[in-house]
C-alpha positions as semicolon CSV with decimal commas, in nm:
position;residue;x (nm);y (nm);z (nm)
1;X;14,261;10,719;11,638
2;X;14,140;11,052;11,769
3;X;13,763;11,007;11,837
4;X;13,667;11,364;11,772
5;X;13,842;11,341;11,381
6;X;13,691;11,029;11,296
7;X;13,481;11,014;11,001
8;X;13,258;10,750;10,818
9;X;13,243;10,637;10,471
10;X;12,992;10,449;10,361
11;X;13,135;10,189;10,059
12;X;12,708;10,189;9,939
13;X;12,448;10,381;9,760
14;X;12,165;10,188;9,901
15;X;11,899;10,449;10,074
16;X;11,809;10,163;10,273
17;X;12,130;10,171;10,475
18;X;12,146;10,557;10,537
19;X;11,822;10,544;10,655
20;X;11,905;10,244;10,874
21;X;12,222;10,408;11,018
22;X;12,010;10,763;11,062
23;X;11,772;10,521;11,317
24;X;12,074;10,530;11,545
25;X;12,169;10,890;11,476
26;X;12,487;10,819;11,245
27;X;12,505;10,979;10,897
28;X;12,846;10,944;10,687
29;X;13,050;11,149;10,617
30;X;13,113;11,044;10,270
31;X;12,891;10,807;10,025
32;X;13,113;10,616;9,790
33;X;12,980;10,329;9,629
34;X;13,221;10,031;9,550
35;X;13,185;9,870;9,182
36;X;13,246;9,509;9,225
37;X;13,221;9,160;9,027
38;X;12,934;9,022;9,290
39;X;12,897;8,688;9,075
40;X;12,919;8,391;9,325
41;X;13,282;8,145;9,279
42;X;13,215;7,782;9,142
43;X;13,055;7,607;9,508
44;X;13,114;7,929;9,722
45;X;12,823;7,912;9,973
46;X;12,596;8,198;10,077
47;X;12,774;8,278;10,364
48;X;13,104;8,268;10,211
49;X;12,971;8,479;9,910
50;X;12,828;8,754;10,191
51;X;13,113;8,785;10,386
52;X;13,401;8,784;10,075
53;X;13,138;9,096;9,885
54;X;13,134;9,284;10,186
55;X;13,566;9,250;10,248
56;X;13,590;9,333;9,904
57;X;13,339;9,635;9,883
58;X;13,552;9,796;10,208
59;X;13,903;9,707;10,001
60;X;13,773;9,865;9,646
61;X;13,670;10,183;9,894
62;X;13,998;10,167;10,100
63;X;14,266;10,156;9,817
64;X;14,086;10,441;9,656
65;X;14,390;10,719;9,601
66;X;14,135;11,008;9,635
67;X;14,055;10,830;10,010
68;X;14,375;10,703;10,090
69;X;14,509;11,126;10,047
70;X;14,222;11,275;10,192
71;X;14,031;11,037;10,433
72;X;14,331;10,915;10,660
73;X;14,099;10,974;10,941
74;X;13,836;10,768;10,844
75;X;13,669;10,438;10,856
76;X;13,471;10,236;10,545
77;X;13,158;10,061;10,675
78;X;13,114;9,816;10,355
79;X;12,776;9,550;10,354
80;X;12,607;9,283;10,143
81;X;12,311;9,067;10,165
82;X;12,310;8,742;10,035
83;X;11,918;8,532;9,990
84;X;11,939;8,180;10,014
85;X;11,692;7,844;9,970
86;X;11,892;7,585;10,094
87;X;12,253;7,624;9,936
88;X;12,094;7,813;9,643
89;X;12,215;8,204;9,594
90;X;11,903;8,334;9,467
91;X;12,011;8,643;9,295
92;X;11,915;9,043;9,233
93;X;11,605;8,996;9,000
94;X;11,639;9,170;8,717
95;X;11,381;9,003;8,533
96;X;10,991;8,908;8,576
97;X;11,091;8,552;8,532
98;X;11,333;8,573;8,811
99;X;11,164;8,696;9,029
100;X;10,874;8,425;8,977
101;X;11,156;8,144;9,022
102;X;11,220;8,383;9,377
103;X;10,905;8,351;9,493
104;X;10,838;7,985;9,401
105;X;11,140;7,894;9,607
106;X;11,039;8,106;9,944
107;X;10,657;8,012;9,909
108;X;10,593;7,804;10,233
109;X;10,931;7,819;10,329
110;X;11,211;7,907;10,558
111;X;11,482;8,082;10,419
112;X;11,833;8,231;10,531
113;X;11,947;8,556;10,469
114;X;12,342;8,654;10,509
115;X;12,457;8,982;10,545
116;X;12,824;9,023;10,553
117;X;12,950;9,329;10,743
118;X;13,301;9,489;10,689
119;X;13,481;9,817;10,817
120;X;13,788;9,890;10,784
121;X;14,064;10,135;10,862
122;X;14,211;10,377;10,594
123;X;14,505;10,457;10,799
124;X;14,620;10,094;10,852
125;X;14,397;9,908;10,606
126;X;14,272;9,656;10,901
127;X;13,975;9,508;10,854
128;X;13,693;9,378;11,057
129;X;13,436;9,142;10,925
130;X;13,137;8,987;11,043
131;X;12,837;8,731;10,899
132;X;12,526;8,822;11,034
133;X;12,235;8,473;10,993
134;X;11,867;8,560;10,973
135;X;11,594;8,287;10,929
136;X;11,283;8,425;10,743
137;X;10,954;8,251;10,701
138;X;10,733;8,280;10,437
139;X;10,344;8,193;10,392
140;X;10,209;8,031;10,105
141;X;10,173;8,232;9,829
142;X;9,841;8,213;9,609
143;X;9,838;8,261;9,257
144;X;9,696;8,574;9,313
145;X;9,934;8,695;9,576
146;X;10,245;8,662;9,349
147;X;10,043;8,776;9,002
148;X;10,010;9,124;9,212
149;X;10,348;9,112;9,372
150;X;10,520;9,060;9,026
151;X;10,225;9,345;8,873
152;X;10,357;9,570;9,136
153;X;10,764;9,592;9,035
154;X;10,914;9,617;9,386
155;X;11,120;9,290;9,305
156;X;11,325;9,481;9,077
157;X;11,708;9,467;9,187
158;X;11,641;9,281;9,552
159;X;11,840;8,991;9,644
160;X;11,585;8,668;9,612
161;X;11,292;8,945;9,459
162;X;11,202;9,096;9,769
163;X;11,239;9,376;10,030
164;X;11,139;9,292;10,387
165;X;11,017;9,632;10,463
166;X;10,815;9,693;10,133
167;X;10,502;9,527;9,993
168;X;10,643;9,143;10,109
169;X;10,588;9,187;10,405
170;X;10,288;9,089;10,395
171;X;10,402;8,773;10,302
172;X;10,672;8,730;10,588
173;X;10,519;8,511;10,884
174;X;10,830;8,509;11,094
175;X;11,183;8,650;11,166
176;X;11,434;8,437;11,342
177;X;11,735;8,723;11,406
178;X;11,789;9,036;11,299
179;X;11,542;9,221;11,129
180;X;11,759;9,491;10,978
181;X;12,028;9,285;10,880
182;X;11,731;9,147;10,633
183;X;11,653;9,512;10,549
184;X;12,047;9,549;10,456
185;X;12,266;9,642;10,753
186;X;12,245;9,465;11,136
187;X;12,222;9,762;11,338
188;X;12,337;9,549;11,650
189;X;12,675;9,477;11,553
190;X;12,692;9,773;11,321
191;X;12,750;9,933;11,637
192;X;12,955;9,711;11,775
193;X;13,214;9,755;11,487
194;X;13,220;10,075;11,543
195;X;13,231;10,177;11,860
196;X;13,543;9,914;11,869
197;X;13,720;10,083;11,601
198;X;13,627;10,398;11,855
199;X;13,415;10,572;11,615
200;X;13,150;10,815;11,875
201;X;12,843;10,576;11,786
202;X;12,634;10,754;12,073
203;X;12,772;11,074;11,992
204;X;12,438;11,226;11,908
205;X;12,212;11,068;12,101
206;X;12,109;11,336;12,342
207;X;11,946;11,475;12,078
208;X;11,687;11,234;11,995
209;X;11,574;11,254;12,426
210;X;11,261;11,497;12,307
């Protein structure tokens, strides 16, 4: 694959993961969200569930006709986070009472997040995947802590009711691997992906040396 032609599609609308990538100076060349079915299989574990959403999010992207015709050059980055308490997929909260079953669960606790990482190749359709293990630790919350957690809204559509880098983390005592993984894409092996599937990671960097 010719370094200088290779482009990079995104398979997300999450602002969270453009602004991740722009921390190491990468910006895609294309945003196109994938519209899956992200409801966990009868026993499928968190990791399982992170890694088979992120495959699938890079597939639904890849076997698009538009981007199979006009994005031979390119590569799909494709990502999913996945909260757990034990075995339990806590889900997206979508609802106050959700999110108070969230927070019951990660009050006091250690807790595993999974974030599966995919890219793939348009011309060939290869894949590469990867499932990314963060421990987080929470404090005990007070009555009062999660009455103005819940008051505030943030929980609204975050796996397990939360967002590390918003108003929680005030509530997060400890991070046992990779921080942005948590946030929604490992930056680490991000790069590691790519730069094997010889996409110009470091491309820009000389122009963040001011």
């Amino acid at each position: 694959m010719d370094v200088a032609k290779t482009k990079l599609i995104l398979a997300s609308a999450s602002p969270r993961r453009v602004d991740l990538l722009k921390q190491i100076a990468i910006t895609p060349d294309l945003i196109e969200p994938a519209d899956i079915d992200e409801t966990p299989a009868v026993r499928e574990t968190p990791r399982l569930l992170a890694g088979r959403l992120a495959r699938q999010k890079a597939e639904a992207v890849l076997t698009q006709p538009h981007i199979k015709t006009d994005w031979q050059d390119a590569l799909v980055l494709a990502a999913d986070t996945v909260v757990a308490a034990g075995r339990r997929i806590l889900p997206k909260a979508e609802t106050e009472a959700e999110a108070t079953t969230c927070l019951d669960l990660l009050s006091g606790r250690n807790h595993r997040v999974f974030t599966g990482l995919c890219v793939g190749s348009v011309a060939d359709g290869s894949l590469s995947l990867r499932v990314i293990e963060t421990r987080v630790t929470f404090k005990h919350l007070s009555k009062t802590e999660k009455q103005a957690y819940l008051a505030s809204g943030e929980w609204h559509g975050k796996a397990g009711a939360y967002a590390v880098q918003g108003l929680a983390a005030a509530f997060v005592s400890r991070v046992l691997g990779s921080y942005s993984a948590v946030v929604g894409l490992p930056l680490h092996e991000t790069a590691a992906l790519l730069a094997g599937r010889d996409f110009p990671v470091f491309a820009e960097w000389e122009k963040h040396s001011e």
